[in-house]
Short mmCIF file of C-alpha atoms and ligand atoms in Angstrom, two decimals:
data_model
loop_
_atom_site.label_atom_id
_atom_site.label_comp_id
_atom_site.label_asym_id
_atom_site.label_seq_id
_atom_site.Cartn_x
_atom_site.Cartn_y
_atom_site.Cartn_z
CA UNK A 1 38.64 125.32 -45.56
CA UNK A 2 40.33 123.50 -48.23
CA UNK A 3 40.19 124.85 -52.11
CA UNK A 4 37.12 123.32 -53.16
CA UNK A 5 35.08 125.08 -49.96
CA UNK A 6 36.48 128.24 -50.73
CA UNK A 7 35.37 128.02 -54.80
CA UNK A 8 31.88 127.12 -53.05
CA UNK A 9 32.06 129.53 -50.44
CA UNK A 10 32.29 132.72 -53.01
CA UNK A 11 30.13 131.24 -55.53
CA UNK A 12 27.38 131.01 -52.30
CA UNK A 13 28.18 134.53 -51.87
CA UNK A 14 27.87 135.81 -55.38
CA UNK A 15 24.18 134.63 -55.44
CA UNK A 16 23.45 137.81 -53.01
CA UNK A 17 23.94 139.74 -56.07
CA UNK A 18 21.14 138.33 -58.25
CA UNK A 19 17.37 139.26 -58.03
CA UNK A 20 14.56 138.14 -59.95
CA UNK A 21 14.40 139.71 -63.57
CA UNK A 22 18.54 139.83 -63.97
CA UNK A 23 20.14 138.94 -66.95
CA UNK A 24 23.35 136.90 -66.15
CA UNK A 25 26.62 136.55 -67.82
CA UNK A 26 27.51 132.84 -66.68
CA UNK A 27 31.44 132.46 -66.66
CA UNK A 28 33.52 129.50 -67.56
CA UNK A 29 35.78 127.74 -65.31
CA UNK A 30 35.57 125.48 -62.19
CA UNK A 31 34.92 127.90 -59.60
CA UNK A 32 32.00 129.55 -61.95
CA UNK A 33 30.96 126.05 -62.24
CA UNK A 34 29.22 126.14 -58.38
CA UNK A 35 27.92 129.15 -59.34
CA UNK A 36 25.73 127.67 -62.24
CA UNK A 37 24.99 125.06 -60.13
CA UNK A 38 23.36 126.69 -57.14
CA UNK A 39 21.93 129.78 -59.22
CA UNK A 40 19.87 126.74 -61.63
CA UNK A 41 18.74 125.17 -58.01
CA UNK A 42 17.27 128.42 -56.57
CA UNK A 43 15.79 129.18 -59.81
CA UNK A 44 13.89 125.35 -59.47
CA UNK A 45 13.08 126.22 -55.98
CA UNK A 46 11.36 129.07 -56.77
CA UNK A 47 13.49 131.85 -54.99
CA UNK A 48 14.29 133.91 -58.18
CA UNK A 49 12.27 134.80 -61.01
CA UNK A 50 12.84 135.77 -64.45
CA UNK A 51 16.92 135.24 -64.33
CA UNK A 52 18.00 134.87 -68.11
CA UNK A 53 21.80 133.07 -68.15
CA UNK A 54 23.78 134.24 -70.99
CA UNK A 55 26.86 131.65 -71.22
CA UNK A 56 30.39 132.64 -71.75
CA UNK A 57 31.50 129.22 -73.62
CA UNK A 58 30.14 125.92 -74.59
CA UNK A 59 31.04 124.80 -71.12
CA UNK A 60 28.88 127.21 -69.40
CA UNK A 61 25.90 126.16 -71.47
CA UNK A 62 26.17 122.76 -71.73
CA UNK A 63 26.16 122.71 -67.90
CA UNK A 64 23.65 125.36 -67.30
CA UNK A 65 21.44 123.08 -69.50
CA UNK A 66 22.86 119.87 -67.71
CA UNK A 67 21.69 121.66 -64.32
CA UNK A 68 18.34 123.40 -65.19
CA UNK A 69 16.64 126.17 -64.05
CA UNK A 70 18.22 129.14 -65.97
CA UNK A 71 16.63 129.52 -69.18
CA UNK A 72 19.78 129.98 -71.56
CA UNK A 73 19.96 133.21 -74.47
CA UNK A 74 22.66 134.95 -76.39
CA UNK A 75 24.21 137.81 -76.19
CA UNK A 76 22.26 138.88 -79.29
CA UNK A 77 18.62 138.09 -77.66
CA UNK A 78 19.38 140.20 -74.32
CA UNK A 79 18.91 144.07 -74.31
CA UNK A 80 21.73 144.37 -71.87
CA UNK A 81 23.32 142.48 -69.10
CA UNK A 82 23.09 143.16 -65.72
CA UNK A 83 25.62 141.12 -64.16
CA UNK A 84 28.09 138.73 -64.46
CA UNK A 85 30.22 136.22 -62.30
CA UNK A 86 32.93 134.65 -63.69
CA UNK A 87 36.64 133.15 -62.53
CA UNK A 88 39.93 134.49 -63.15
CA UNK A 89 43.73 132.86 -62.64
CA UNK A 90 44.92 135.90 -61.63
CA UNK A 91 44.03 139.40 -59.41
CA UNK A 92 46.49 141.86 -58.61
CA UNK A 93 46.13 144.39 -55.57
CA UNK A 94 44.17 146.81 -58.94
CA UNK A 95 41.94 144.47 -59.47
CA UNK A 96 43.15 143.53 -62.57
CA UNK A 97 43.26 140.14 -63.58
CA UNK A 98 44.79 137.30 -66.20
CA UNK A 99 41.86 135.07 -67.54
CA UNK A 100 41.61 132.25 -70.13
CA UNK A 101 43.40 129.95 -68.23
CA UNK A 102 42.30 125.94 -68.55
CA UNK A 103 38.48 127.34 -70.07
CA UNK A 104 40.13 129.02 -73.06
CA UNK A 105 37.27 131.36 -73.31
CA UNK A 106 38.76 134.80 -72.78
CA UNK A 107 37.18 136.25 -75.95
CA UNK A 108 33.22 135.44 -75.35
CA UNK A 109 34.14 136.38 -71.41
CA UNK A 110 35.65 139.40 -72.40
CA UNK A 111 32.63 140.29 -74.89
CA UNK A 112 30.04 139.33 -72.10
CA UNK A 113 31.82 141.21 -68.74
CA UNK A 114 32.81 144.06 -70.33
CA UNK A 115 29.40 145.20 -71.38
CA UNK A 116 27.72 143.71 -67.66
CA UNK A 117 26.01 146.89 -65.38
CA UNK A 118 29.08 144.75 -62.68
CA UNK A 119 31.23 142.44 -63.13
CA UNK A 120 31.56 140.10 -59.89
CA UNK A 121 34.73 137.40 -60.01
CA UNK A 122 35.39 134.47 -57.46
CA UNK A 123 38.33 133.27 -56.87
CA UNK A 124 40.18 131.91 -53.93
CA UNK A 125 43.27 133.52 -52.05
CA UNK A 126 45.74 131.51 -54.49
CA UNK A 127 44.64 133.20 -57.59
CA UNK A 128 46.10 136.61 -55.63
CA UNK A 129 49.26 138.04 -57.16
CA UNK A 130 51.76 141.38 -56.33
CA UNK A 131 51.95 141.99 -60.45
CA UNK A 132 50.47 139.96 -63.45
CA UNK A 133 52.47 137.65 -65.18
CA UNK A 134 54.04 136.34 -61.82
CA UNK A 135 52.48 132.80 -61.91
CA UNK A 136 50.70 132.70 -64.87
CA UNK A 137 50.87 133.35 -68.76
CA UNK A 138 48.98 135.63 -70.80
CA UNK A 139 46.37 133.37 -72.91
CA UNK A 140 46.07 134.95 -76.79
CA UNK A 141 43.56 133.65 -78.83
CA UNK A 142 44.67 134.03 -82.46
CA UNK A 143 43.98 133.22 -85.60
CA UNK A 144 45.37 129.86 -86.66
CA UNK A 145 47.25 131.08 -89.63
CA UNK A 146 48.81 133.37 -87.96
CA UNK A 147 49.90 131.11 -84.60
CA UNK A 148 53.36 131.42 -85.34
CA UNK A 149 54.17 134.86 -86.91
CA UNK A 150 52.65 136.43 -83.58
CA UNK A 151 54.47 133.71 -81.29
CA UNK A 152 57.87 135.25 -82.95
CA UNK A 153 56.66 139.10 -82.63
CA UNK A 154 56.09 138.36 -79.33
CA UNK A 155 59.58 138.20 -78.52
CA UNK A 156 59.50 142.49 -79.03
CA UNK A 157 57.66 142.10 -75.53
CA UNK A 158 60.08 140.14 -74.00
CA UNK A 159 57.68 137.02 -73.97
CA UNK A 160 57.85 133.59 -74.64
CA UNK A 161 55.00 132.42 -76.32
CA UNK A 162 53.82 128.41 -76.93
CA UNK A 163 50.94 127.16 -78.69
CA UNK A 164 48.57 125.36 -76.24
CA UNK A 165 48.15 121.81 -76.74
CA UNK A 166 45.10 119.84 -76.45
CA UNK A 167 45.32 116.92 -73.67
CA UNK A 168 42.38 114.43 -75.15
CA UNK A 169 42.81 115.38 -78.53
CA UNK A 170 46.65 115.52 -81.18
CA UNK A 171 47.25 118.64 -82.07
CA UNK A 172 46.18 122.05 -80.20
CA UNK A 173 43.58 123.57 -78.05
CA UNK A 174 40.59 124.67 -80.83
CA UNK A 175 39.06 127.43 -79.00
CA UNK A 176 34.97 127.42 -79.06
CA UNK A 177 35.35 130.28 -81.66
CA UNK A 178 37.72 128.16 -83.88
CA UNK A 179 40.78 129.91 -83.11
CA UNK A 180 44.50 128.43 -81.42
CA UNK A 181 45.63 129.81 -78.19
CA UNK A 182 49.36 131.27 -77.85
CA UNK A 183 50.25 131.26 -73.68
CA UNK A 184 52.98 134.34 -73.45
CA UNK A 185 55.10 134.06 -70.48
CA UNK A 186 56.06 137.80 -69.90
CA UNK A 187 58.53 138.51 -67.45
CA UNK A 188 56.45 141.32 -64.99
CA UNK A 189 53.83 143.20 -66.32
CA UNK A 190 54.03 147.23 -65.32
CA UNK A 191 50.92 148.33 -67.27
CA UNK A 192 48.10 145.69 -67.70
CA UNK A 193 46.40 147.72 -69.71
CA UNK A 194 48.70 149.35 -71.74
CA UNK A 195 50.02 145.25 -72.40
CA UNK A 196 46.20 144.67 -73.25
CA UNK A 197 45.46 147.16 -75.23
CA UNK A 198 48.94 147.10 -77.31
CA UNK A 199 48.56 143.00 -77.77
CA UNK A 200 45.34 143.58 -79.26
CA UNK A 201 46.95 146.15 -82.19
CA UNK A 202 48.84 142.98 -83.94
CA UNK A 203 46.95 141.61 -86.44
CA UNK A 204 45.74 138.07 -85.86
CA UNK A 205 45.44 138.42 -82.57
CA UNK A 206 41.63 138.24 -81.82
CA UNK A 207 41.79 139.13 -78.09
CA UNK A 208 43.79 138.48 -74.83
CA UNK A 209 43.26 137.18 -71.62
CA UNK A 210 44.72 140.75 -69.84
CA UNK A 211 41.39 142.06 -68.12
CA UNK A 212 42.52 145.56 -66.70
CA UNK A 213 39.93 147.97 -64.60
CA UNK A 214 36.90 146.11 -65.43
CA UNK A 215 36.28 144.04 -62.61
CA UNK A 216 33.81 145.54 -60.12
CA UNK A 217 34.05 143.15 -57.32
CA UNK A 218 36.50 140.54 -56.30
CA UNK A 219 34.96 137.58 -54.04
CA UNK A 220 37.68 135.95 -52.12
CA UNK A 221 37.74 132.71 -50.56
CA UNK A 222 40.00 132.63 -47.32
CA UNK A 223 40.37 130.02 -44.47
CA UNK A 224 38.94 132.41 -42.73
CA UNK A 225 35.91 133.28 -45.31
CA UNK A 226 35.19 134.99 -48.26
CA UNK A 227 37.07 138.52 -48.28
CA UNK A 228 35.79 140.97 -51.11
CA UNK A 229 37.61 143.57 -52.30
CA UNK A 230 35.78 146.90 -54.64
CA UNK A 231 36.61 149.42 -56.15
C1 5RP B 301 38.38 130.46 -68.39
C2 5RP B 301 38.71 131.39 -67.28
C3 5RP B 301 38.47 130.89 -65.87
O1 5RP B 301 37.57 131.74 -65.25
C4 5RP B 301 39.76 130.87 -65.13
O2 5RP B 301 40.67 130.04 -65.83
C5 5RP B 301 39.59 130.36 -63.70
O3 5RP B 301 39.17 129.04 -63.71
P1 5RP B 301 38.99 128.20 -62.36
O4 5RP B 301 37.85 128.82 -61.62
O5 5RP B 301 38.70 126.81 -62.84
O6 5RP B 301 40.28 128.29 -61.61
O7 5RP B 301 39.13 132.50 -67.45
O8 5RP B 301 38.55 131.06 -69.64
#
């Protein structure tokens, strides 16, 4: 199985999850991307009933609406959410995970998966790490105005932090709530969620991509199949 089969393989296995009258947070990302897909195609076929999609970015929506099927709400027309699916660009052996990679959406994810009844994320064996912070960066969304006063207070965490830059665009990454995004390299992150919580306190900072103890289920995809590992 190469990548892309194992992205498909988990999101094939995450529909399991979802019965008629669910209210869905729809993640952002590539891997959530299949997801979408095949969710909006059992929904036309008639195998689920009553699934409401809430999306966790522009991304998510557009192609929810591109592919059909789930009718899309907001978080503010939706009681509660039942469940949600979503990627992530790191997992450690806790569970814990670094998100906001290439999507950029860690805030409206975060906002949407922490209030979900579970929380189910696909990924595939590569996105497995012994500590956070040993491939990846920490995303920050921040306040513009503030971009570079928190890059240089970063450096009281031992990080390295650059602004994002946009590839089809000058200038940087605008995140879908108007906000840049500061990538902190840290050297090895011992407490994720002492890191998450403590990033949060600086003012500017509107959240981080650090998503300790909140992820219910982890849906790996393996050469070998999709591996899952709970709490
Ligand atoms: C976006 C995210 C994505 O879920 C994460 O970057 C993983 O993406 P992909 O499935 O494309 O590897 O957090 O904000």
């Amino acid at each position: 199985m190469n990548v892309e089969e194992m992205k498909k393989a988990v999101a094939k296995e995450a529909l399991k999850f979802i019965e008629d009258e669910m209210v869905v947070g729809l993640g952002t990302g590539s891997t959530t991307a299949y997801f979408i897909k095949y969710l909006g195609k059992l929904i036309m076929e008639g195998e689920l009933e009553d699934v409401y999609g809430v999306p966790t970015s522009h991304q998510a929506r557009l192609l929810a609406l591109e592919v059909g099927g789930i009718p899309v709400v907001s978080l503010d027309e939706v009681d509660a959410i039942d469940i949600a699916v979503d990627g992530a660009d790191e997992v450690d052996p806790h569970m814990n995970l670094i998100k906001g990679g290439r999507g950029a959406a860690l805030t409206m994810e975060k906002i949407i998966e922490y209030r979900a009844g579970m929380f189910i994320v696909l990924v595939d064996e590569s996105k497995l790490v012994e500590y956070l912070g040993q491939k990846m960066p920490v995303p920050i969304e921040v306040i513009p105005a503030a971009w570079r006063a928190i890059a240089e207070e970063l450096e009281v965490f031992n990080a390295t932090a650059e602004l994002r830059m946009a590839v089809k665009k000058d200038g940087p990454v605008v995140t879908d709530n108007g906000n840049f995004i500061l990538d902190a390299k840290f050297a090895r992150i011992e407490d994720p969620l002492d890191l998450e919580i403590e990033l949060n306190t600086i003012p500017g900072v509107v959240e981080n991509g650090i998503f300790a103890d909140i992820a219910d289920i982890i849906l790996v995809g393996t050469p070998e199949g999709v591996k899952r590992m709970e709490r």
